[in-house]
Amino acid sequence: MLLLVIGLGLVALGAQSDDIARLERRMVELINVERNARAIPPFAPNPKLTEVARRYSQRMVETGRVNHDVDRPMEDRIQEVLPDTCMFGENVSKHTSVDYSLADLMTSEGHRRNVLNPDYTTIGIGIVRGEDGFLYITQEFARPCGPRRRR
């Protein structure tokens, strides 16, 4: 009987993980819709940036704070996994859905600038659902060193 309970727990965790990954993909899609509407090239999702974003969202859940100074500086976190990165940006949010989160971020000049910056080429989205039921969302933006995209 114990094995059955453990097995069911793993299935539930797997389903939750799939749901979060779907939300992360949805956020990238929504952001790229915003960029496309303005003739800005879409972001290329980057698995390493996604892991940085997931870890940061987890730290926000653990500390109960939604801020950019919950952990090491963004530049350190990103360059640790992508050392050839010349530009960095980050948005953080706590919300009930990715749609509402992005809508709120787009009303803020600084957050909107990150989403629409044509110099950023890669993105990582990390989402963790807190015990409070909210989604803790980190958007990491980067541009590798080298030639910049033409506008």
Short mmCIF file of C-alpha atoms in Angstrom, two decimals:
data_model
loop_
_atom_site.label_atom_id
_atom_site.label_comp_id
_atom_site.label_asym_id
_atom_site.label_seq_id
_atom_site.Cartn_x
_atom_site.Cartn_y
_atom_site.Cartn_z
CA MET A 1 0.00 0.00 0.00
CA LEU A 2 2.87 2.39 0.74
CA LEU A 3 4.22 1.99 -2.79
CA LEU A 4 0.84 2.92 -4.24
CA VAL A 5 0.75 6.16 -2.23
CA ILE A 6 4.29 7.06 -3.27
CA GLY A 7 3.48 6.22 -6.89
CA LEU A 8 0.43 8.47 -6.84
CA GLY A 9 2.48 11.26 -5.33
CA LEU A 10 4.99 11.05 -8.16
CA VAL A 11 2.24 11.19 -10.75
CA ALA A 12 0.82 14.32 -9.12
CA LEU A 13 4.25 15.97 -9.04
CA GLY A 14 4.83 15.08 -12.68
CA ALA A 15 1.48 16.56 -13.67
CA GLN A 16 2.25 19.75 -11.74
CA SER A 17 5.67 19.98 -13.43
CA ASP A 18 4.04 19.57 -16.87
CA ASP A 19 1.52 22.30 -16.03
CA ILE A 20 4.28 24.72 -15.02
CA ALA A 21 6.31 23.96 -18.17
CA ARG A 22 3.18 24.67 -20.22
CA LEU A 23 2.76 28.02 -18.43
CA GLU A 24 6.40 28.89 -19.10
CA ARG A 25 5.95 28.15 -22.81
CA ARG A 26 2.75 30.19 -22.82
CA MET A 27 4.58 33.20 -21.37
CA VAL A 28 7.22 33.00 -24.11
CA GLU A 29 4.45 32.79 -26.73
CA LEU A 30 2.66 35.85 -25.27
CA ILE A 31 5.87 37.86 -25.17
CA ASN A 32 6.70 36.95 -28.76
CA VAL A 33 3.19 38.05 -29.82
CA GLU A 34 3.96 41.47 -28.30
CA ARG A 35 7.29 41.61 -30.13
CA ASN A 36 5.81 40.42 -33.42
CA ALA A 37 3.11 43.11 -33.28
CA ARG A 38 5.94 45.67 -33.31
CA ALA A 39 8.07 43.92 -35.95
CA ILE A 40 10.66 42.91 -33.33
CA PRO A 41 12.26 39.48 -33.88
CA PRO A 42 11.00 36.79 -31.49
CA PHE A 43 13.01 35.55 -28.55
CA ALA A 44 14.75 32.21 -28.79
CA PRO A 45 14.05 30.26 -25.59
CA ASN A 46 17.27 29.26 -23.85
CA PRO A 47 17.19 26.21 -21.53
CA LYS A 48 20.07 27.54 -19.41
CA LEU A 49 18.31 30.87 -18.89
CA THR A 50 15.13 28.97 -18.07
CA GLU A 51 16.95 27.11 -15.28
CA VAL A 52 18.33 30.40 -13.92
CA ALA A 53 14.79 31.83 -13.95
CA ARG A 54 13.30 28.74 -12.26
CA ARG A 55 15.88 28.84 -9.48
CA TYR A 56 15.24 32.54 -8.93
CA SER A 57 11.46 32.04 -8.80
CA GLN A 58 12.04 29.29 -6.22
CA ARG A 59 14.13 31.71 -4.13
CA MET A 60 11.31 34.27 -4.29
CA VAL A 61 8.87 31.62 -3.01
CA GLU A 62 11.28 30.64 -0.21
CA THR A 63 11.83 34.23 0.92
CA GLY A 64 8.30 35.45 0.28
CA ARG A 65 9.73 38.42 -1.63
CA VAL A 66 9.26 39.43 -5.24
CA ASN A 67 12.25 41.60 -5.95
CA HIS A 68 15.49 41.66 -7.91
CA ASP A 69 17.70 41.41 -4.81
CA VAL A 70 16.51 38.11 -3.36
CA ASP A 71 19.71 36.37 -4.44
CA ARG A 72 22.97 37.17 -6.22
CA PRO A 73 22.91 39.86 -8.92
CA MET A 74 21.24 38.82 -12.16
CA GLU A 75 24.48 39.30 -14.10
CA ASP A 76 26.27 36.77 -11.87
CA ARG A 77 23.45 34.23 -12.12
CA ILE A 78 23.30 34.48 -15.92
CA GLN A 79 27.05 34.61 -16.61
CA GLU A 80 27.54 31.54 -14.45
CA VAL A 81 25.67 29.47 -17.06
CA LEU A 82 26.18 31.69 -20.14
CA PRO A 83 29.63 33.28 -19.76
CA ASP A 84 29.59 34.82 -23.25
CA THR A 85 26.67 37.16 -22.45
CA CYS A 86 26.96 40.93 -22.89
CA MET A 87 23.45 42.20 -22.07
CA PHE A 88 21.10 41.21 -19.28
CA GLY A 89 17.59 42.05 -18.18
CA GLU A 90 15.09 40.66 -15.73
CA ASN A 91 11.42 41.01 -14.89
CA VAL A 92 9.85 39.44 -11.80
CA SER A 93 6.20 39.07 -10.96
CA LYS A 94 3.75 37.39 -8.59
CA HIS A 95 0.37 36.78 -10.14
CA THR A 96 -2.56 34.43 -10.63
CA SER A 97 -1.90 33.76 -14.34
CA VAL A 98 0.76 34.38 -16.96
CA ASP A 99 -1.69 36.42 -19.04
CA TYR A 100 -2.39 38.84 -16.18
CA SER A 101 1.27 38.93 -15.22
CA LEU A 102 2.38 40.00 -18.69
CA ALA A 103 -0.47 42.52 -18.96
CA ASP A 104 0.70 44.14 -15.71
CA LEU A 105 4.37 44.08 -16.73
CA MET A 106 3.51 45.76 -20.03
CA THR A 107 2.00 48.74 -18.16
CA SER A 108 5.35 49.40 -16.46
CA GLU A 109 7.84 51.33 -18.60
CA GLY A 110 10.94 49.47 -17.40
CA HIS A 111 9.41 46.00 -17.64
CA ARG A 112 7.90 46.79 -21.03
CA ARG A 113 11.31 48.00 -22.23
CA ASN A 114 12.84 44.63 -21.31
CA VAL A 115 10.13 42.68 -23.15
CA LEU A 116 10.40 44.83 -26.29
CA ASN A 117 14.15 45.44 -26.36
CA PRO A 118 15.32 44.26 -29.82
CA ASP A 119 18.88 43.87 -28.51
CA TYR A 120 17.83 40.97 -26.27
CA THR A 121 17.74 37.78 -28.31
CA THR A 122 17.26 34.95 -25.81
CA ILE A 123 14.82 34.41 -22.96
CA GLY A 124 14.27 32.08 -20.04
CA ILE A 125 11.01 31.94 -18.12
CA GLY A 126 10.85 30.31 -14.69
CA ILE A 127 7.61 29.80 -12.83
CA VAL A 128 7.05 28.31 -9.39
CA ARG A 129 3.64 28.02 -7.75
CA GLY A 130 3.87 29.12 -4.14
CA GLU A 131 1.96 27.58 -1.26
CA ASP A 132 -0.18 30.74 -1.39
CA GLY A 133 -1.40 29.62 -4.84
CA PHE A 134 0.27 32.47 -6.69
CA LEU A 135 2.68 32.06 -9.60
CA TYR A 136 6.15 33.47 -8.91
CA ILE A 137 7.49 34.37 -12.33
CA THR A 138 10.98 35.34 -13.45
CA GLN A 139 11.77 36.46 -16.98
CA GLU A 140 15.49 36.47 -17.82
CA PHE A 141 16.62 38.30 -20.98
CA ALA A 142 20.07 38.13 -22.55
CA ARG A 143 22.13 38.83 -25.63
CA PRO A 144 25.28 36.83 -26.32
CA CYS A 145 28.42 38.82 -27.09
CA GLY A 146 29.14 39.32 -30.76
CA PRO A 147 27.29 41.05 -33.56
CA ARG A 148 24.05 42.78 -32.62
CA ARG A 149 20.83 42.17 -34.49
CA ARG A 150 20.00 44.78 -37.08
CA ARG A 151 16.80 46.68 -36.44
#
